[in-house]
Coordinates of C-alpha atoms in Angstrom, one line a residue:
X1 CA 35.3 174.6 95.5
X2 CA 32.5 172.3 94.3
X3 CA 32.1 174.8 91.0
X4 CA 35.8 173.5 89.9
X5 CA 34.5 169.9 90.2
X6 CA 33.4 167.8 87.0
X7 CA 30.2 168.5 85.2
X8 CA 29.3 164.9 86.6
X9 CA 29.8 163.7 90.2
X10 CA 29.9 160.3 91.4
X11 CA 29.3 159.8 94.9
X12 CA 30.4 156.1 96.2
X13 CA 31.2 154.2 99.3
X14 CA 30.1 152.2 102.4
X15 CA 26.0 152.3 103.2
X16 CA 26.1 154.1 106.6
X17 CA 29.2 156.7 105.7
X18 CA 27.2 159.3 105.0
X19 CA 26.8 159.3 101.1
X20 CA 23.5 160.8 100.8
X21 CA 23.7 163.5 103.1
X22 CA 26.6 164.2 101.3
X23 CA 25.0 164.2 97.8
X24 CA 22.1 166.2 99.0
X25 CA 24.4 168.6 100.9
X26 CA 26.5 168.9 97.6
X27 CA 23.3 169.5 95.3
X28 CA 21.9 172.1 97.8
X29 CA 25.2 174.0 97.2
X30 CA 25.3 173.7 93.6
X31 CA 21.5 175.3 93.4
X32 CA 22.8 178.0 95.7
X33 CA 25.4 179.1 93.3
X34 CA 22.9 179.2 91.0
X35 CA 23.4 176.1 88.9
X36 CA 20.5 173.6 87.1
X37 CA 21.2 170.9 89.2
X38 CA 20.0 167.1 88.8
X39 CA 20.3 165.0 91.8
X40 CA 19.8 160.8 90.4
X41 CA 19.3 158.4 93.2
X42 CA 20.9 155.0 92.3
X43 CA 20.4 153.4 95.6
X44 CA 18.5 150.4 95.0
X45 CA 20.4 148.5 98.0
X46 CA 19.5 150.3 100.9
X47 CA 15.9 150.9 101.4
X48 CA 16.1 153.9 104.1
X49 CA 17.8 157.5 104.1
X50 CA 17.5 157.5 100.2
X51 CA 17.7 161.2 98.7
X52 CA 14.8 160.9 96.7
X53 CA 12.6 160.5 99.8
X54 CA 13.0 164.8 100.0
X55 CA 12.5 164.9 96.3
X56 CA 9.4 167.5 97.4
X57 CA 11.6 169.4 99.5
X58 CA 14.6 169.4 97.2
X59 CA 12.3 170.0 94.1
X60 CA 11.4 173.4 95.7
X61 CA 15.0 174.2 95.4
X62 CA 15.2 173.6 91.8
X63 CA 16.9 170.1 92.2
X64 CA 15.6 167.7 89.7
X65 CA 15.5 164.7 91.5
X66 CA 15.4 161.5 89.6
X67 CA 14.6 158.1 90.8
X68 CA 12.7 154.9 90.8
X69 CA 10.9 154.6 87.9
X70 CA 8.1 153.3 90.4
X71 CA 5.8 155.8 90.2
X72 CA 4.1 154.5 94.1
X73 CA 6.3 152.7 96.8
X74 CA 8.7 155.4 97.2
X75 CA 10.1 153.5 99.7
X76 CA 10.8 149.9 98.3
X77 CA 13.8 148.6 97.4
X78 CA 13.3 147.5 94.0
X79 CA 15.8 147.6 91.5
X80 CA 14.4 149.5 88.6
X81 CA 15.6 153.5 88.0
X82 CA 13.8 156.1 85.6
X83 CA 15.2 156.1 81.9
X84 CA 15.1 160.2 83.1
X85 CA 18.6 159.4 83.9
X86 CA 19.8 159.6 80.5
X87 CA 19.0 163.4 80.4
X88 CA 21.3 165.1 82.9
X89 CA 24.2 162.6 81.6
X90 CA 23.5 163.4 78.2
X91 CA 22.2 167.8 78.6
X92 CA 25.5 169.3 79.2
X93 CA 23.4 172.6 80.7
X94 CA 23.1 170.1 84.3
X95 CA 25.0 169.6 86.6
X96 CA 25.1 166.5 87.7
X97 CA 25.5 164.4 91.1
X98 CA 25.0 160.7 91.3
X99 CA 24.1 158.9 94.8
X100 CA 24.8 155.6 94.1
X101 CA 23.8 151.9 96.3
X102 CA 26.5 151.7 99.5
X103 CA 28.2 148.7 98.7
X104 CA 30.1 147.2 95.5
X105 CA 26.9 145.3 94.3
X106 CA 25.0 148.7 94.3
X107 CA 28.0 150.0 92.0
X108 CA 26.9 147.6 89.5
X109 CA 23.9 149.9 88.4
X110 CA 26.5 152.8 87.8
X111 CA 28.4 150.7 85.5
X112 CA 25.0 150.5 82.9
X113 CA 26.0 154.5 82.1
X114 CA 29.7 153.4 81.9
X115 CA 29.8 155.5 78.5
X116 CA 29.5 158.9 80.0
X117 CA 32.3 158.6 82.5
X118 CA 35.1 159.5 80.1
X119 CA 38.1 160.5 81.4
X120 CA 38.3 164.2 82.9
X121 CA 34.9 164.3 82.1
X122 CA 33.3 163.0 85.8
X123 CA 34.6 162.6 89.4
X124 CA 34.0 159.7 91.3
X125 CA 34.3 160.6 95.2
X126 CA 34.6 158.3 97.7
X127 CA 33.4 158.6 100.9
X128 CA 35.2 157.5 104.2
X129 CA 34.0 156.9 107.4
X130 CA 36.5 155.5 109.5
X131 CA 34.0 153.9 111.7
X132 CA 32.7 151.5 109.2
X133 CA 33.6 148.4 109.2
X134 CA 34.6 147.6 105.8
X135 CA 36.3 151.3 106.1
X136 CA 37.9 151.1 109.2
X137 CA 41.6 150.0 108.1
X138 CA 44.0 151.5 104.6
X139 CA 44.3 147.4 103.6
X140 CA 40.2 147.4 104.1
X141 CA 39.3 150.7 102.5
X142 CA 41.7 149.9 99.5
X143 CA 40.0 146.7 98.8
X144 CA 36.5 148.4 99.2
X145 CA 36.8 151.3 96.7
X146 CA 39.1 149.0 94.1
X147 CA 35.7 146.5 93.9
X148 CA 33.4 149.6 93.9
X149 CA 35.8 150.6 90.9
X150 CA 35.4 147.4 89.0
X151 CA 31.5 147.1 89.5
X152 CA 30.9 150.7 88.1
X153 CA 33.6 150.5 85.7
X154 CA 35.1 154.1 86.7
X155 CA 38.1 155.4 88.4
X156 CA 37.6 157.2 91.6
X157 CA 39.1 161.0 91.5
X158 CA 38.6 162.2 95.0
X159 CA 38.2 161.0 98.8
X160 CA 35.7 162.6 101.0
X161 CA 36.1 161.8 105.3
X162 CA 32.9 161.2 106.3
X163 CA 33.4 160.0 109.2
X164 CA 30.6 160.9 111.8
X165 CA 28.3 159.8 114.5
X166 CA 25.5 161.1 113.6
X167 CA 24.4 164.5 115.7
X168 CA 26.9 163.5 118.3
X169 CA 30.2 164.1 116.1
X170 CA 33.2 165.8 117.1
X171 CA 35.8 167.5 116.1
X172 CA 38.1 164.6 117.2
X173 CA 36.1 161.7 115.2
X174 CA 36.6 164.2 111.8
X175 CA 40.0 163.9 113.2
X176 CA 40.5 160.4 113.3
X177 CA 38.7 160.3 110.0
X178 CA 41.3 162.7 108.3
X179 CA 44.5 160.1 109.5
X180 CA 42.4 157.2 107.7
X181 CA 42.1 159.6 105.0
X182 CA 45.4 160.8 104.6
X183 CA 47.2 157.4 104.9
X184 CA 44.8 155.7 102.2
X185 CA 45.2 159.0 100.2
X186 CA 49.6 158.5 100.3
X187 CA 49.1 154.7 99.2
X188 CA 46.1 155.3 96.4
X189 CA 48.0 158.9 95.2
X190 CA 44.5 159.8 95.2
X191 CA 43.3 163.2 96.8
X192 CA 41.2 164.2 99.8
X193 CA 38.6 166.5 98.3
X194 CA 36.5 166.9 100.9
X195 CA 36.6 166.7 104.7
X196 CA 32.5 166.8 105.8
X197 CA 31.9 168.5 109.2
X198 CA 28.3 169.8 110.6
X199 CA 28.1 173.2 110.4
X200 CA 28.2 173.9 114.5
X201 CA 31.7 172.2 114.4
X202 CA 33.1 173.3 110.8
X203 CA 34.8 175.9 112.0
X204 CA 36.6 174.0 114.8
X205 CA 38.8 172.1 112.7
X206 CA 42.3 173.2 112.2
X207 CA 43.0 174.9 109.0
X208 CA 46.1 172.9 107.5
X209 CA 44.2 169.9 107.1
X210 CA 44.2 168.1 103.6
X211 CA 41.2 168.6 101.2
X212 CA 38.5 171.2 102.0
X213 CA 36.3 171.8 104.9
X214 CA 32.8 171.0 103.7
X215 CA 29.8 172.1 106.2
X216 CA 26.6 170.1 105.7
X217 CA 22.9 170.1 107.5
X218 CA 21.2 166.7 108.0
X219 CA 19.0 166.4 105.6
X220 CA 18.4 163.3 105.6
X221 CA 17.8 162.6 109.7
X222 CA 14.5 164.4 111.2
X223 CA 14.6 166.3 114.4
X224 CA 13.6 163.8 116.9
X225 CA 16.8 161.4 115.4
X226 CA 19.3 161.1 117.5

């Protein structure tokens, strides 16, 4: 359950696996349980599907959602981030989920806070969408995460399938996420935390699989996107 997660979550990986619809997802069920939830955006490499682009909507929620420290331009990519960020990392009454840039570069602005990721302190998740291409192989995936690792100067806890396409996703892509998952899982010795699954086919997926079935809502995609 996400309650017996870390105070502070990490969320890394690929641009494109569906990170931030996992972070929002994540920070939509921690306000549901009641929690004081903090949602930080530290995508500065990707320019589109950014969580803080439904700040309004999350804020409404009781999400603090924290940002560039550009105050106009929402949507450029420029790399600065609100010194706000120190507060849920240092006010132990948040918790805490990080969305950070989809690529090992983008890492690098996680590794500024390295401090506050002490160990059993935080989780770093990384998401896995088998139909990435720097994801789509163990060798590949391995390489990914270990340079994510090094840029943001933390250990990753937990992996997360991702793998999707889009509104169109099936119960047999999830499926053919899970074997990535499992395989990189056996030669890490890191666990599957997480399989992600749209609600309408959550409940299709068999029950023995690894790691916990986690029902999300796009977010992040309007209606008329396919």
């Amino acid at each position: 359950m996400i309650l017996d997660d870390k105070r502070i979550r990490i969320i890394v990986g690929h641009y494109g696996s569906g990170k931030t619809e996992f972070s929002v997802n994540y920070a939509v069920k921690l306000a549901n349980e009641g929690r004081k939830v903090a949602l930080v955006d530290l995508d500065v490499v990707n320019p589109y599907f950014r969580s803080r682009e439904k700040a309004d909507e999350l804020s409404k929620m009781g999400i603090k959602v924290i940002g560039s420290s550009q105050s106009t331009g929402i949507a450029l990519d420029v790399p600065a981030i609100a010194a706000d960020v120190y507060t849920p990392l240092q006010d132990e009454s948040y918790d805490l989920v990080i969305d950070v840039g989809g690529d090992p570069a983008g890492a690098r602005t996680l590794g500024r806070y390295y401090q506050y990721f002490v160990d059993g302190k935080y989780d770093m998740f990384f998401v896995l969408n088998a139909n990435r291409p720097e994801t789509q192989t163990v060798d590949k995936s391995i390489e990914y995460l270990r340079k994510i690792e090094d840029m943001a100067r933390a250990k990753v806890t937990g992996l997360i399938n991702t793998t999707h396409m889009l509104k169109s996703t099936t119960v047999e892509d999830i499926l053919k996420g899970q074997q990535l998952a499992e395989k990189l899982s056996e030669k890490t010795g890191i666990p599957i935390r997480y399989i992600v699954a749209l609600e309408n086919i959550a409940s299709e997926l068999p029950s023995n699989l690894k790691g916990e079935v986690f029902p999300i809502k796009l977010y992040m995609r309007e209606d008329w996107m396919v």
